[in-house]
Coordinates of C-alpha atoms in Angstrom, one line a residue:
X1 CA -13.2 -21.0 -15.4
X2 CA -12.9 -16.5 -16.5
X3 CA -9.4 -16.0 -16.9
X4 CA -7.8 -12.2 -17.2
X5 CA -5.0 -11.1 -19.8
X6 CA -2.3 -9.2 -19.2
X7 CA -3.2 -5.3 -18.9
X8 CA -0.7 -2.7 -19.7
X9 CA 0.0 0.9 -19.7
X10 CA -0.4 2.4 -22.9
X11 CA 1.8 5.6 -23.4
X12 CA -1.3 8.2 -23.3
X13 CA -1.6 6.1 -19.6
X14 CA 1.9 7.0 -18.7
X15 CA 2.0 10.6 -19.5
X16 CA -1.1 10.7 -17.9
X17 CA 0.3 9.8 -15.0
X18 CA 3.1 12.4 -15.8
X19 CA 1.1 15.0 -14.9
X20 CA -0.1 13.6 -11.5
X21 CA 3.5 12.8 -10.6
X22 CA 4.4 16.5 -11.6
X23 CA 1.2 19.2 -11.1
X24 CA -1.3 17.1 -10.2
X25 CA -3.4 15.1 -6.6
X26 CA -0.2 13.1 -6.7
X27 CA 1.9 15.9 -5.6
X28 CA 0.0 17.0 -3.0
X29 CA 0.3 15.7 1.0
X30 CA -2.8 15.3 3.1
X31 CA -3.3 17.7 5.4
X32 CA -2.9 20.8 2.4
X33 CA -4.1 19.5 -0.1
X34 CA -5.9 16.3 -2.3
X35 CA -3.4 13.6 -3.7
X36 CA -4.1 11.8 -6.9
X37 CA -8.1 10.3 -8.0
X38 CA -7.3 9.4 -11.6
X39 CA -4.7 7.2 -12.9
X40 CA -2.1 8.4 -9.3
X41 CA 1.3 9.5 -9.3
X42 CA 4.5 6.8 -9.5
X43 CA 8.5 7.5 -10.1
X44 CA 8.8 7.6 -13.8
X45 CA 11.1 4.4 -13.1
X46 CA 8.4 2.6 -11.6
X47 CA 5.8 4.0 -15.0
X48 CA 8.7 2.4 -17.1
X49 CA 8.2 -1.0 -15.1
X50 CA 3.8 -1.3 -15.2
X51 CA 4.1 -0.1 -19.0
X52 CA 6.5 -3.0 -19.8
X53 CA 5.5 -6.0 -17.7
X54 CA 1.2 -5.2 -16.7
X55 CA -0.8 -8.0 -15.1
X56 CA 0.4 -11.1 -14.7
X57 CA -3.4 -13.5 -16.2
X58 CA -5.1 -14.6 -12.8
X59 CA -8.5 -16.7 -12.8
X60 CA -11.3 -14.8 -11.1
X61 CA -12.6 -18.1 -9.1
X62 CA -9.3 -18.9 -7.5
X63 CA -7.6 -15.4 -6.4
X64 CA -11.0 -14.2 -5.1
X65 CA -11.9 -16.9 -2.9
X66 CA -12.3 -16.7 0.7
X67 CA -9.1 -17.1 2.2
X68 CA -8.1 -19.4 5.8
X69 CA -9.7 -16.4 8.3
X70 CA -7.5 -16.6 11.6
X71 CA -9.6 -13.7 12.9
X72 CA -10.6 -15.9 15.8
X73 CA -7.1 -16.6 17.4
X74 CA -5.2 -14.4 15.6
X75 CA -6.9 -11.2 17.4
X76 CA -5.0 -8.3 14.9
X77 CA -5.8 -6.8 11.0
X78 CA -3.1 -5.0 9.1
X79 CA -4.3 -1.4 7.2
X80 CA -2.5 0.3 4.7
X81 CA -3.8 3.3 4.0
X82 CA -2.5 7.2 3.0
X83 CA -0.2 9.4 5.2
X84 CA -2.3 11.9 7.1
X85 CA -5.4 9.5 6.7
X86 CA -6.3 8.9 9.8
X87 CA -6.5 11.0 13.4
X88 CA -3.8 11.5 15.0
X89 CA -3.8 12.8 18.7
X90 CA -2.6 16.1 20.2
X91 CA 0.4 15.4 21.0
X92 CA 1.2 12.9 17.9
X93 CA 2.0 9.6 19.6
X94 CA -1.3 7.9 19.1
X95 CA -4.3 7.4 16.9
X96 CA -7.1 7.5 19.1
X97 CA -10.0 5.9 16.9
X98 CA -7.5 3.2 16.4
X99 CA -6.2 3.1 20.1
X100 CA -10.5 3.2 21.2
X101 CA -11.2 0.3 18.4
X102 CA -8.5 -2.3 19.7
X103 CA -9.4 -1.3 23.6
X104 CA -13.3 -2.7 23.0
X105 CA -13.0 -6.0 20.6
X106 CA -8.9 -7.1 21.6
X107 CA -8.1 -7.1 18.6
X108 CA -4.4 -5.0 17.7
X109 CA -4.5 -3.6 14.1
X110 CA -0.9 -2.5 12.4
X111 CA -1.7 0.6 10.6
X112 CA 1.2 1.8 8.1
X113 CA 0.8 5.0 5.7
X114 CA 2.6 2.6 3.7
X115 CA 0.2 3.6 0.0
X116 CA 1.5 7.0 -1.8
X117 CA -0.2 6.9 -5.1
X118 CA -2.5 4.1 -6.4
X119 CA 0.1 3.0 -9.2
X120 CA 2.7 2.5 -6.7
X121 CA 1.3 0.7 -4.3
X122 CA -0.7 -1.6 -7.2
X123 CA 2.8 -3.0 -8.1
X124 CA 4.0 -3.3 -4.3
X125 CA 0.9 -6.2 -3.7
X126 CA 0.3 -7.0 -7.7
X127 CA 2.7 -9.4 -7.7
X128 CA 1.3 -11.6 -4.7
X129 CA -2.1 -11.2 -5.6
X130 CA -1.4 -12.9 -8.7
X131 CA -0.3 -15.4 -7.8
X132 CA -2.7 -16.5 -4.9
X133 CA -0.1 -15.5 -2.1
X134 CA -1.2 -12.9 1.1
X135 CA -0.7 -9.3 0.4
X136 CA 0.7 -9.3 4.4
X137 CA -2.9 -7.0 4.6
X138 CA -5.1 -7.3 5.3
X139 CA -7.4 -4.0 4.3
X140 CA -6.3 -1.8 2.6
X141 CA -7.6 1.5 0.8
X142 CA -7.5 2.4 -2.5
X143 CA -9.0 5.1 -5.3
X144 CA -12.0 3.9 -6.8
X145 CA -10.6 3.3 -10.4
X146 CA -8.7 0.9 -8.3
X147 CA -11.0 -0.7 -6.7
X148 CA -12.5 -1.4 -9.6
X149 CA -9.8 -3.2 -11.0
X150 CA -9.1 -5.0 -8.0
X151 CA -12.8 -6.1 -7.8
X152 CA -12.4 -6.8 -11.9
X153 CA -10.1 -9.1 -11.8
X154 CA -11.0 -11.4 -8.7
X155 CA -8.1 -10.1 -6.3
X156 CA -10.6 -8.7 -3.5
X157 CA -12.7 -11.2 -1.1
X158 CA -16.7 -10.3 -1.0
X159 CA -17.5 -9.4 2.4
X160 CA -19.9 -11.1 4.6
X161 CA -23.2 -8.3 5.5
X162 CA -23.6 -10.4 9.4
X163 CA -19.8 -8.5 10.5
X164 CA -21.2 -4.8 9.1
X165 CA -24.4 -3.7 10.7
X166 CA -23.1 -0.4 10.6
X167 CA -21.9 0.1 7.5
X168 CA -24.7 -1.5 6.1
X169 CA -27.0 0.5 7.2
X170 CA -25.0 4.5 7.7
X171 CA -23.7 4.2 4.4
X172 CA -24.4 7.6 2.3
X173 CA -26.7 7.3 -0.9
X174 CA -24.4 8.9 -3.4
X175 CA -21.8 6.5 -2.0
X176 CA -24.1 3.7 -2.4
X177 CA -24.0 1.8 -5.8
X178 CA -21.0 2.5 -7.9
X179 CA -21.4 0.6 -11.0
X180 CA -17.8 -1.1 -10.7
X181 CA -19.0 -2.5 -7.2
X182 CA -23.1 -2.1 -7.2
X183 CA -24.7 -2.9 -3.4
X184 CA -21.0 -2.2 -2.0
X185 CA -20.5 -6.4 -1.4
X186 CA -16.6 -6.1 -1.7
X187 CA -16.0 -2.5 -1.2
X188 CA -16.8 0.4 0.9
X189 CA -16.0 3.9 1.0
X190 CA -13.2 5.4 3.6
X191 CA -13.6 8.9 2.3
X192 CA -14.8 11.4 -0.7
X193 CA -13.3 13.8 -3.0
X194 CA -15.5 16.4 -4.7
X195 CA -14.8 18.6 -8.0
X196 CA -15.9 21.8 -7.7
X197 CA -16.0 25.0 -9.4
X198 CA -13.9 27.5 -7.1
X199 CA -13.9 31.5 -8.1
X200 CA -11.8 34.5 -6.1
X201 CA -14.7 36.8 -5.9
X202 CA -12.3 39.8 -5.6
X203 CA -11.2 39.0 -9.1
X204 CA -14.1 38.1 -10.4
X205 CA -15.6 42.0 -9.5
X206 CA -17.9 40.3 -7.6
X207 CA -19.9 38.2 -9.7
X208 CA -20.2 34.4 -8.9
X209 CA -19.5 31.8 -11.2
X210 CA -21.2 28.7 -10.1
X211 CA -21.3 27.0 -14.4
X212 CA -18.9 25.6 -16.6
X213 CA -20.4 27.6 -19.1
X214 CA -19.3 30.7 -17.4
X215 CA -16.3 29.3 -17.3
X216 CA -16.5 28.9 -21.0
X217 CA -18.0 31.8 -22.3
X218 CA -18.5 34.4 -20.1
X219 CA -16.3 37.3 -21.6
X220 CA -15.4 39.0 -18.8
X221 CA -13.3 36.1 -17.3
X222 CA -11.5 35.4 -20.7
X223 CA -7.4 34.6 -19.8
X224 CA -8.6 33.8 -16.4
X225 CA -10.0 30.6 -16.4
X226 CA -8.0 27.4 -15.3
X227 CA -9.3 23.9 -15.8
X228 CA -7.9 20.5 -14.2
X229 CA -5.4 17.8 -15.6
X230 CA -6.7 15.1 -14.4
X231 CA -8.7 13.7 -17.3
X232 CA -12.0 12.7 -15.7
X233 CA -12.3 15.8 -13.4
X234 CA -12.0 18.0 -16.4
X235 CA -14.1 15.7 -19.0
X236 CA -17.1 14.9 -16.4
X237 CA -17.9 18.1 -15.2
X238 CA -18.2 19.0 -19.1
X239 CA -20.2 16.5 -19.9
X240 CA -22.7 17.6 -17.2
X241 CA -22.5 21.1 -18.7
X242 CA -23.5 19.6 -21.5
X243 CA -26.3 17.4 -19.9
X244 CA -24.7 14.1 -20.3
X245 CA -24.1 11.6 -17.7
X246 CA -20.4 11.0 -16.5
X247 CA -22.5 7.4 -15.4
X248 CA -23.1 6.0 -19.2
X249 CA -22.0 8.5 -21.8
X250 CA -20.4 7.0 -24.5
X251 CA -17.3 8.0 -27.4
X252 CA -19.3 10.6 -29.3
X253 CA -20.4 12.4 -25.8
X254 CA -16.3 12.6 -25.1
X255 CA -15.5 13.7 -28.4
X256 CA -18.1 16.5 -27.2
X257 CA -16.5 17.1 -24.0
X258 CA -13.5 17.7 -26.4
X259 CA -14.7 19.5 -28.8
X260 CA -16.2 22.4 -26.5
X261 CA -13.4 22.3 -24.4
X262 CA -10.8 23.0 -28.1
X263 CA -13.2 25.6 -28.1
X264 CA -12.9 27.3 -25.1
X265 CA -9.1 27.1 -25.6
X266 CA -8.8 28.6 -28.8
X267 CA -10.5 31.7 -28.3
X268 CA -7.8 31.9 -25.2
X269 CA -11.0 31.7 -22.7
X270 CA -8.8 28.9 -20.8
X271 CA -5.2 30.2 -19.9
X272 CA -3.7 26.8 -18.4
X273 CA -4.9 22.7 -17.7
X274 CA -3.4 22.2 -14.2
X275 CA -2.7 20.3 -10.9
X276 CA -2.3 22.0 -8.0
X277 CA -0.7 25.2 -9.0
X278 CA -3.7 27.1 -9.3
X279 CA -4.4 27.5 -6.0
X280 CA -1.8 29.9 -6.2
X281 CA -2.8 31.3 -9.1
X282 CA -6.3 31.9 -8.0
X283 CA -5.4 33.0 -4.4
X284 CA -3.7 35.9 -6.3
X285 CA -6.1 36.5 -8.3
X286 CA -4.3 35.5 -11.3
X287 CA -7.1 33.4 -12.2
X288 CA -10.5 34.3 -11.4
X289 CA -12.7 31.2 -11.8
X290 CA -11.6 27.3 -12.5
X291 CA -12.8 24.2 -12.1
X292 CA -10.6 22.6 -8.4
X293 CA -11.2 20.1 -5.7
X294 CA -12.5 20.9 -2.7
X295 CA -9.8 19.6 -0.2
X296 CA -7.5 22.8 -1.8
X297 CA -10.6 25.2 -1.1
X298 CA -11.0 24.1 2.2
X299 CA -8.0 25.1 3.1
X300 CA -7.5 28.0 1.0
X301 CA -10.5 29.3 2.4
X302 CA -8.6 29.5 6.0
X303 CA -6.1 32.4 4.4
X304 CA -8.3 33.8 2.0
X305 CA -11.9 35.1 2.7
X306 CA -12.0 35.9 -1.1
X307 CA -11.8 32.1 -1.7
X308 CA -15.7 30.5 -3.6
X309 CA -16.8 27.7 -4.2
X310 CA -19.7 26.6 -6.0
X311 CA -21.6 23.9 -7.2
X312 CA -23.2 24.4 -10.6
X313 CA -26.2 23.2 -11.6
X314 CA -25.9 20.9 -13.9
X315 CA -23.5 18.3 -11.1
X316 CA -20.7 18.2 -9.6
X317 CA -18.2 15.1 -9.6
X318 CA -16.7 13.1 -6.9
X319 CA -14.3 10.2 -6.6
X320 CA -13.8 7.7 -3.4
X321 CA -11.1 5.8 -1.6
X322 CA -12.5 2.8 -0.5
X323 CA -11.1 -0.4 1.5
X324 CA -11.4 -3.8 0.2
X325 CA -9.6 -7.1 2.2
X326 CA -7.2 -8.5 -0.9
X327 CA -7.7 -12.2 -1.6
X328 CA -6.0 -13.8 0.8
X329 CA -5.2 -11.8 4.2
X330 CA -5.6 -14.0 7.0
X331 CA -8.1 -11.9 9.2
X332 CA -11.0 -10.6 6.9
X333 CA -13.3 -11.1 10.0
X334 CA -11.0 -8.9 11.7
X335 CA -10.6 -6.4 8.3
X336 CA -14.3 -6.2 8.3
X337 CA -15.3 -5.3 12.3
X338 CA -12.4 -2.6 11.2
X339 CA -15.1 -1.4 8.5
X340 CA -18.0 -1.6 10.8
X341 CA -16.6 -0.1 13.9
X342 CA -15.8 3.5 11.1
X343 CA -19.4 3.8 9.8
X344 CA -20.4 4.6 13.7
X345 CA -21.1 8.2 13.7
X346 CA -19.4 9.4 16.7
X347 CA -16.5 7.5 15.8
X348 CA -16.9 8.8 11.9
X349 CA -17.3 12.7 13.2
X350 CA -14.2 11.7 15.1
X351 CA -12.7 10.9 11.8
X352 CA -14.3 13.3 9.8
X353 CA -13.3 16.4 12.1
X354 CA -9.5 15.4 11.5
X355 CA -9.0 14.8 7.9
X356 CA -12.0 17.4 6.6
X357 CA -12.4 14.8 3.8
X358 CA -16.3 13.9 2.5
X359 CA -17.9 11.6 5.3
X360 CA -19.7 9.0 3.2
X361 CA -21.1 8.3 7.0
X362 CA -25.6 9.2 7.3
X363 CA -25.8 10.1 10.8
X364 CA -22.7 12.0 12.0
X365 CA -23.5 15.7 11.5
X366 CA -24.7 16.2 15.0
X367 CA -21.9 14.1 16.1
X368 CA -19.0 16.7 14.7
X369 CA -21.3 19.2 15.9
X370 CA -20.3 18.6 19.1
X371 CA -16.8 18.2 17.9
X372 CA -16.8 21.4 15.5
X373 CA -20.1 23.4 14.6
X374 CA -18.3 25.1 11.5
X375 CA -16.9 21.4 10.2
X376 CA -20.5 20.3 10.3
X377 CA -21.7 22.9 8.7
X378 CA -19.3 22.5 5.5
X379 CA -20.8 20.9 2.9
X380 CA -17.8 20.0 1.4
X381 CA -17.6 17.3 4.6
X382 CA -20.6 17.1 5.0
X383 CA -22.9 17.2 1.9
X384 CA -26.6 18.6 2.1
X385 CA -29.7 16.9 0.6
X386 CA -29.1 19.2 -2.6
X387 CA -25.7 19.2 -2.5
X388 CA -25.2 15.0 -2.7
X389 CA -28.1 14.2 -5.2
X390 CA -25.7 16.3 -7.5
X391 CA -22.5 14.5 -7.7
X392 CA -21.5 11.5 -9.9
X393 CA -19.5 9.3 -11.0
X394 CA -17.7 9.5 -14.0
X395 CA -17.4 5.5 -15.0
X396 CA -15.2 3.1 -15.0
X397 CA -13.6 2.6 -18.2
X398 CA -12.3 -0.8 -20.0
X399 CA -8.4 -0.2 -20.8
X400 CA -9.1 0.6 -24.6
X401 CA -11.6 3.6 -23.1
X402 CA -8.7 4.5 -21.3
X403 CA -6.1 4.4 -23.1
X404 CA -8.0 6.8 -26.5
X405 CA -9.7 9.1 -23.9
X406 CA -6.1 10.2 -22.7
X407 CA -4.7 10.1 -26.0
X408 CA -7.4 12.7 -27.4
X409 CA -7.5 14.9 -23.0
X410 CA -3.9 15.0 -23.6
X411 CA -3.4 16.7 -27.2
X412 CA -6.4 18.9 -25.7
X413 CA -4.0 20.2 -23.1
X414 CA -1.2 19.6 -24.9
X415 CA 0.3 17.3 -23.0

């Protein structure tokens, strides 16, 4: 039976969390901008605690074993999610899709917006998971790197495909086979989070910016370029521009991307590395072009018609938030029914229309068009086939790799 040693957070990992806390996606609200998908944000005291205690040893065969399922006699499911990540009625007193699920199935949903960042939430549930205890939650939504860790430690239950006919049939190809959960045996995506190139067409003099090479080499952009302070986004986009696969790269490839960026820093092509604070500079034109998050761009375009986005020919990075059933959850079957419900196209469209993130469900375009035609044609919400084919994911990292890479990245950005 395979056992797992404690995983401790290095100083480099803690530094990455601090960046997310102060200016990264972890500092943002759901409806206005994207929040962290890398290491997540965490209060400094909590970071010190996690860094000191690590994760208790766990045995995959025990912790991940199916729990006693009480779904038949207890018609309920407890769902932990991020804030403002669920549709709300116009009077803000109800949650239409959840209420419709209960009306159809008789399963009452206890919905809690108690996830503010990945690491903080993991700190809440880790002690129970490590001890083989019920966390009090039947369904959780966490970003891909944390989903990978929970699955690796054996703290997620394997899903029953017979309860997930819509999910199995309708999950988009770009989300179907992540390296940390091939075939989606333990998880299904809730949303996708793309990293793209953004530019202010007025600041570029009407020119389109659509490659990392332009950002790094175009003399007309010198000093008016920014990259992100989230390692996976900036390095992933640079690897793609160099013809490397972010899902399969080596240490040498990583060092090559660092070197490429360092040259741009040295010649002052890159103005700075930012969290969400690039948005104000981009809107004003102080930053002409940058690597940014799709959710930001949707929001900025609503107020500034000069803001554009581009998908590089080399591809772009997409991360995801994912639904998992924790080990020892009491209502696994009910949780699976809820997952499957959100993979029905009419329901998925209703959710996408509210939260404006990439919908991971095939077959929703016509349904979304009935709600809002502009959303149905927005490729940052529903990527077309060409855009979806260019999506790449940053591969899972071992603890050793993550420590080494974050240290090199921190040196690059001066963190």
